[in-house]
């Protein structure tokens, strides 16, 4: 079976004359977020796996310590938002390219949108409300770093 593929510069919507070109901004977002993600992801890996005792130092207290510092909260929050929107938009591209029926494309894209929104909301809540030593919790359930607080 042979199929003709449009020339690369063929407009997706030939009759569209004005309004925001979201596909163009999506294309730019993938590149801009990609550059930022290289810094954020490799910085994250370097600090967590190589600095000091490296991977051996990672435990509940390590994570609790990082998320008590606004610098790491913003770092991890940016990584979460940029990567999820980047991954979601990238998956949207794959769905547009490969899902054959309009209904399947719509369903898959709504599923991607729900997954991205749920993960961003839950992840942001965890990063910014995390409290390793919640008041009133039974002492035997608290980590050792909470002693004396
Ligand atoms: C090291 C950081 C990253 C860089 C530099 C990067 C860069 C890119 C670029 C430039 C594209 C566009 C490719 C194209 O339009 O042909 C892309 C696509 C994509 N990225 Fe990333 N990305 C990174 C991290 C991630 C992460 C963490 C995820 C998952 C959450 C992800 C998921 C995707 C997906 C699903 C696509 C679509 C693939 C396609 O169109 O074939 N990327 N990435």
PDB file of N, CA, C and O in Angstrom, residues 3 8 16 39 51 55 59 70 72 80 82 98 105 125 131 135 137 142 146:
ATOM      1  N   UNK A   3       1.293   5.518   0.203  1.00  0.00           N
ATOM      2  CA  UNK A   3       0.592   6.686   0.742  1.00  0.00           C
ATOM      3  C   UNK A   3       1.433   7.921   0.439  1.00  0.00           C
ATOM      4  O   UNK A   3       2.658   7.883   0.567  1.00  0.00           O
ATOM      5  N   UNK A   8       6.760  18.972   3.918  1.00  0.00           N
ATOM      6  CA  UNK A   8       6.916  19.388   5.325  1.00  0.00           C
ATOM      7  C   UNK A   8       6.295  20.738   5.662  1.00  0.00           C
ATOM      8  O   UNK A   8       5.820  20.937   6.764  1.00  0.00           O
ATOM      9  N   UNK A  16      -6.690  28.749   7.981  1.00  0.00           N
ATOM     10  CA  UNK A  16      -6.488  29.524   9.202  1.00  0.00           C
ATOM     11  C   UNK A  16      -5.630  30.741   8.890  1.00  0.00           C
ATOM     12  O   UNK A  16      -4.526  30.622   8.398  1.00  0.00           O
ATOM     13  N   UNK A  39      19.621  20.949  32.264  1.00  0.00           N
ATOM     14  CA  UNK A  39      20.256  21.522  33.463  1.00  0.00           C
ATOM     15  C   UNK A  39      19.601  20.955  34.721  1.00  0.00           C
ATOM     16  O   UNK A  39      20.279  20.479  35.642  1.00  0.00           O
ATOM     17  N   UNK A  51      27.228  13.854  44.928  1.00  0.00           N
ATOM     18  CA  UNK A  51      27.788  14.737  45.958  1.00  0.00           C
ATOM     19  C   UNK A  51      27.787  14.019  47.309  1.00  0.00           C
ATOM     20  O   UNK A  51      26.853  13.277  47.631  1.00  0.00           O
ATOM     21  N   UNK A  55      24.463   8.236  46.367  1.00  0.00           N
ATOM     22  CA  UNK A  55      23.217   7.470  46.412  1.00  0.00           C
ATOM     23  C   UNK A  55      22.998   6.831  47.784  1.00  0.00           C
ATOM     24  O   UNK A  55      21.863   6.640  48.221  1.00  0.00           O
ATOM     25  N   UNK A  59      17.603   8.816  51.820  1.00  0.00           N
ATOM     26  CA  UNK A  59      16.587   8.183  52.659  1.00  0.00           C
ATOM     27  C   UNK A  59      15.506   9.227  52.939  1.00  0.00           C
ATOM     28  O   UNK A  59      15.509  10.310  52.349  1.00  0.00           O
ATOM     29  N   UNK A  70      13.544  26.128  50.220  1.00  0.00           N
ATOM     30  CA  UNK A  70      12.807  26.680  49.077  1.00  0.00           C
ATOM     31  C   UNK A  70      13.552  26.516  47.741  1.00  0.00           C
ATOM     32  O   UNK A  70      12.923  26.363  46.694  1.00  0.00           O
ATOM     33  N   UNK A  72      15.355  23.937  46.648  1.00  0.00           N
ATOM     34  CA  UNK A  72      15.079  22.611  46.065  1.00  0.00           C
ATOM     35  C   UNK A  72      13.602  22.419  45.783  1.00  0.00           C
ATOM     36  O   UNK A  72      13.229  21.666  44.880  1.00  0.00           O
ATOM     37  N   UNK A  80       9.241  19.121  37.674  1.00  0.00           N
ATOM     38  CA  UNK A  80       7.949  18.430  37.568  1.00  0.00           C
ATOM     39  C   UNK A  80       7.076  19.059  36.482  1.00  0.00           C
ATOM     40  O   UNK A  80       6.587  18.372  35.585  1.00  0.00           O
ATOM     41  N   UNK A  82       7.828  21.329  34.024  1.00  0.00           N
ATOM     42  CA  UNK A  82       8.390  21.358  32.669  1.00  0.00           C
ATOM     43  C   UNK A  82       8.377  19.974  32.040  1.00  0.00           C
ATOM     44  O   UNK A  82       8.008  19.810  30.876  1.00  0.00           O
ATOM     45  N   UNK A  98       0.122   8.776  15.081  1.00  0.00           N
ATOM     46  CA  UNK A  98      -0.098   7.328  14.915  1.00  0.00           C
ATOM     47  C   UNK A  98      -1.530   6.845  15.122  1.00  0.00           C
ATOM     48  O   UNK A  98      -1.885   5.797  14.573  1.00  0.00           O
ATOM     49  N   UNK A 105      -7.997   9.285  18.751  1.00  0.00           N
ATOM     50  CA  UNK A 105      -7.079  10.414  19.033  1.00  0.00           C
ATOM     51  C   UNK A 105      -7.627  11.273  20.161  1.00  0.00           C
ATOM     52  O   UNK A 105      -6.921  11.612  21.106  1.00  0.00           O
ATOM     53  N   UNK A 125       1.604  19.561  45.296  1.00  0.00           N
ATOM     54  CA  UNK A 125       1.171  19.504  46.701  1.00  0.00           C
ATOM     55  C   UNK A 125       2.232  18.819  47.558  1.00  0.00           C
ATOM     56  O   UNK A 125       2.570  19.290  48.643  1.00  0.00           O
ATOM     57  N   UNK A 131       5.745  17.631  55.099  1.00  0.00           N
ATOM     58  CA  UNK A 131       6.187  17.895  56.470  1.00  0.00           C
ATOM     59  C   UNK A 131       6.641  16.565  57.077  1.00  0.00           C
ATOM     60  O   UNK A 131       5.808  15.705  57.357  1.00  0.00           O
ATOM     61  N   UNK A 135       2.694  17.471  63.304  1.00  0.00           N
ATOM     62  CA  UNK A 135       2.318  17.602  64.724  1.00  0.00           C
ATOM     63  C   UNK A 135       1.233  16.593  65.063  1.00  0.00           C
ATOM     64  O   UNK A 135       0.320  16.357  64.280  1.00  0.00           O
ATOM     65  N   UNK A 137       1.490  13.341  65.293  1.00  0.00           N
ATOM     66  CA  UNK A 137       1.654  11.972  64.792  1.00  0.00           C
ATOM     67  C   UNK A 137       2.258  11.092  65.885  1.00  0.00           C
ATOM     68  O   UNK A 137       3.055  11.576  66.696  1.00  0.00           O
ATOM     69  N   UNK A 142       7.340   8.386  63.546  1.00  0.00           N
ATOM     70  CA  UNK A 142       8.139   9.514  63.051  1.00  0.00           C
ATOM     71  C   UNK A 142       9.592   9.099  62.854  1.00  0.00           C
ATOM     72  O   UNK A 142      10.120   8.277  63.607  1.00  0.00           O
ATOM     73  N   UNK A 146      13.048  13.787  63.627  1.00  0.00           N
ATOM     74  CA  UNK A 146      12.003  14.595  64.271  1.00  0.00           C
ATOM     75  C   UNK A 146      12.197  14.689  65.783  1.00  0.00           C
ATOM     76  O   UNK A 146      11.507  15.472  66.434  1.00  0.00           O
TER      77      UNK A 146
END
